[in-house]
Tab-separated table of C-alpha atoms and ligand atoms in Angstrom:
chain	number	residue	atom	x	y	z
A	1	UNK	CA	-15.365	-0.314	1.011
A	2	UNK	CA	-11.901	0.544	2.161
A	3	UNK	CA	-8.654	-1.408	2.153
A	4	UNK	CA	-6.430	0.318	4.671
A	5	UNK	CA	-3.447	-0.249	6.907
A	6	UNK	CA	-4.102	-1.718	10.344
A	7	UNK	CA	-2.390	1.282	11.978
A	8	UNK	CA	-4.596	2.606	14.806
A	9	UNK	CA	-3.777	6.182	13.788
A	10	UNK	CA	-5.969	5.658	10.727
A	11	UNK	CA	-9.472	5.343	12.242
A	12	UNK	CA	-11.567	4.802	9.124
A	13	UNK	CA	-15.000	5.590	10.592
A	14	UNK	CA	-13.716	8.873	12.065
A	15	UNK	CA	-11.773	9.939	8.961
A	16	UNK	CA	-14.778	9.418	6.697
A	17	UNK	CA	-17.362	10.534	9.262
A	18	UNK	CA	-19.375	7.327	9.025
A	19	UNK	CA	-20.985	5.076	11.599
A	20	UNK	CA	-21.804	1.441	12.203
A	21	UNK	CA	-22.917	-0.380	9.097
A	22	UNK	CA	-21.782	2.358	6.732
A	23	UNK	CA	-18.485	1.052	5.410
A	24	UNK	CA	-16.943	-2.359	4.701
A	25	UNK	CA	-13.335	-2.211	5.924
A	26	UNK	CA	-10.484	-4.585	5.133
A	27	UNK	CA	-7.240	-3.966	7.008
A	28	UNK	CA	-3.750	-5.382	7.031
A	29	UNK	CA	-0.263	-4.016	7.663
A	30	UNK	CA	0.598	-1.826	4.685
A	31	UNK	CA	-2.840	-2.073	2.987
A	32	UNK	CA	-1.424	-4.811	0.809
A	33	UNK	CA	-2.986	-6.955	-1.882
A	34	UNK	CA	-3.121	-10.360	-0.199
A	35	UNK	CA	-5.271	-13.419	-0.755
A	36	UNK	CA	-7.298	-12.356	2.267
A	37	UNK	CA	-7.834	-8.804	1.044
A	38	UNK	CA	-8.789	-9.989	-2.452
A	39	UNK	CA	-11.283	-12.476	-0.999
A	40	UNK	CA	-12.785	-9.824	1.278
A	41	UNK	CA	-13.097	-7.356	-1.591
A	42	UNK	CA	-14.785	-9.998	-3.743
A	43	UNK	CA	-17.274	-10.540	-0.897
A	44	UNK	CA	-17.929	-6.798	-0.810
A	45	UNK	CA	-18.572	-6.797	-4.542
A	46	UNK	CA	-20.739	-9.900	-4.772
A	47	UNK	CA	-22.623	-9.969	-1.484
A	48	UNK	CA	-22.842	-6.245	-0.783
A	49	UNK	CA	-22.747	-4.862	-4.346
A	50	UNK	CA	-20.291	-2.134	-3.376
A	51	UNK	CA	-19.201	0.131	-6.227
A	52	UNK	CA	-16.360	2.109	-4.623
A	53	UNK	CA	-13.077	0.819	-3.212
A	54	UNK	CA	-10.649	3.182	-1.506
A	55	UNK	CA	-7.113	1.837	-1.022
A	56	UNK	CA	-5.893	4.003	1.839
A	57	UNK	CA	-2.222	4.272	2.757
A	58	UNK	CA	-0.847	6.658	5.349
A	59	UNK	CA	2.257	8.659	6.152
A	60	UNK	CA	4.616	7.041	8.631
A	61	UNK	CA	3.553	3.518	7.727
A	62	UNK	CA	5.729	0.965	9.537
A	63	UNK	CA	5.087	-1.747	6.944
A	64	UNK	CA	6.172	0.527	4.103
A	65	UNK	CA	9.191	1.725	6.095
A	66	UNK	CA	10.170	-1.901	6.674
A	67	UNK	CA	9.711	-2.655	2.964
A	68	UNK	CA	12.091	0.213	2.166
A	69	UNK	CA	14.676	-0.778	4.785
A	70	UNK	CA	17.909	-2.596	4.001
A	71	UNK	CA	17.706	-5.040	6.862
A	72	UNK	CA	14.658	-6.780	8.249
A	73	UNK	CA	14.284	-8.425	11.610
A	74	UNK	CA	10.692	-9.572	11.510
A	75	UNK	CA	8.718	-12.703	12.215
A	76	UNK	CA	8.459	-15.091	9.242
A	77	UNK	CA	4.877	-14.136	8.374
A	78	UNK	CA	5.491	-10.411	8.695
A	79	UNK	CA	8.677	-10.774	6.650
A	80	UNK	CA	6.663	-12.435	3.910
A	81	UNK	CA	4.140	-9.567	3.851
A	82	UNK	CA	6.832	-6.876	3.929
A	83	UNK	CA	8.856	-8.570	1.182
A	84	UNK	CA	5.666	-8.792	-0.895
A	85	UNK	CA	5.243	-5.020	-0.506
A	86	UNK	CA	8.910	-4.487	-1.359
A	87	UNK	CA	8.559	-6.580	-4.533
A	88	UNK	CA	5.525	-4.490	-5.540
A	89	UNK	CA	7.508	-1.285	-5.050
A	90	UNK	CA	10.539	-2.538	-6.960
A	91	UNK	CA	8.405	-3.901	-9.800
A	92	UNK	CA	6.650	-0.526	-9.975
A	93	UNK	CA	10.015	1.270	-10.158
A	94	UNK	CA	9.168	3.156	-6.968
A	95	UNK	CA	12.176	4.554	-5.078
A	96	UNK	CA	12.619	2.810	-1.727
A	97	UNK	CA	11.966	6.085	0.070
A	98	UNK	CA	9.114	5.694	2.588
A	99	UNK	CA	7.659	9.151	1.857
A	100	UNK	CA	7.461	8.367	-1.847
A	101	UNK	CA	6.466	4.747	-1.353
A	102	UNK	CA	3.433	5.455	0.876
A	103	UNK	CA	1.927	7.525	-1.941
A	104	UNK	CA	2.742	5.090	-4.734
A	105	UNK	CA	1.991	1.835	-2.947
A	106	UNK	CA	-1.822	2.256	-2.864
A	107	UNK	CA	-1.727	2.793	-6.644
A	108	UNK	CA	0.304	-0.396	-7.044
A	109	UNK	CA	-2.047	-2.237	-4.704
A	110	UNK	CA	-5.043	-1.095	-6.750
A	111	UNK	CA	-3.424	-2.389	-9.938
A	112	UNK	CA	-2.519	-5.658	-8.269
A	113	UNK	CA	-6.081	-6.119	-6.997
A	114	UNK	CA	-7.329	-5.722	-10.564
A	115	UNK	CA	-4.732	-8.206	-11.798
A	116	UNK	CA	-5.477	-10.687	-9.005
A	117	UNK	CA	-9.225	-10.977	-9.398
A	118	UNK	CA	-11.292	-11.493	-12.534
A	119	UNK	CA	-14.312	-10.203	-10.624
A	120	UNK	CA	-12.537	-6.972	-9.671
A	121	UNK	CA	-11.256	-6.576	-13.235
A	122	UNK	CA	-14.706	-7.139	-14.743
A	123	UNK	CA	-16.354	-4.654	-12.380
A	124	UNK	CA	-13.712	-2.001	-13.111
A	125	UNK	CA	-13.954	-2.569	-16.883
A	126	UNK	CA	-17.747	-2.306	-16.843
A	127	UNK	CA	-17.687	0.827	-14.711
A	128	UNK	CA	-19.422	-0.969	-11.830
A	129	UNK	CA	-16.429	-0.451	-9.552
A	130	UNK	CA	-14.290	2.623	-9.023
A	131	UNK	CA	-10.954	2.148	-7.240
A	132	UNK	CA	-9.481	5.242	-5.603
A	133	UNK	CA	-5.953	4.982	-4.145
A	134	UNK	CA	-5.229	7.567	-1.455
A	135	UNK	CA	-2.838	8.501	1.328
A	136	UNK	CA	-3.770	9.908	4.729
A	137	UNK	CA	-1.353	12.550	5.995
A	138	UNK	CA	-0.854	13.017	9.725
A	139	UNK	CA	0.723	16.469	9.403
A	140	UNK	CA	-2.202	18.013	7.613
A	141	UNK	CA	-4.927	15.552	8.558
A	142	UNK	CA	-5.911	15.360	4.920
A	143	UNK	CA	-6.414	12.532	2.477
A	144	UNK	CA	-4.424	12.895	-0.736
A	145	UNK	CA	-6.228	11.256	-3.667
A	146	UNK	CA	-3.987	9.649	-6.271
A	147	UNK	CA	-6.525	9.351	-9.104
A	148	UNK	CA	-8.818	6.518	-10.159
A	149	UNK	CA	-7.208	3.274	-11.200
A	150	UNK	CA	-8.364	1.675	-14.436
A	151	UNK	CA	-7.784	-1.857	-15.645
A	152	UNK	CA	-5.332	-0.712	-18.337
B	1	ZN	ZN1	0.713	1.449	8.024
């Protein structure tokens, strides 16, 4: 399963060369750890017995750029999401530079998913779930893999 940004320039099925029924995809602006994404991931683990989760960020992410910006002029709900991302970045000591943040944020999201769900944590600890943070690059059309995230 894949937690990715909602950005239409990140077409999951095309990037991973998969078809209908092949991948369980959860999307939101900035591929953030939200109650909805945690619940969807737990469904993927329990109902579908999925053993791989890719947290996929991308270059040029508007949500990450907004989280790094000094001033926000967003709707209340979007502000809440963007501020959540900003808090994750600051807590992770990530510079508020969008190019740096898009590569670090999926790692932070992976850690937060583990910390937010006992089910996710148990599956990672037992080796039943591998979480792979990554960043899709438009310039090169490649996916940069950040390394597996453990529960430590
Ligand atoms: Zn994005």
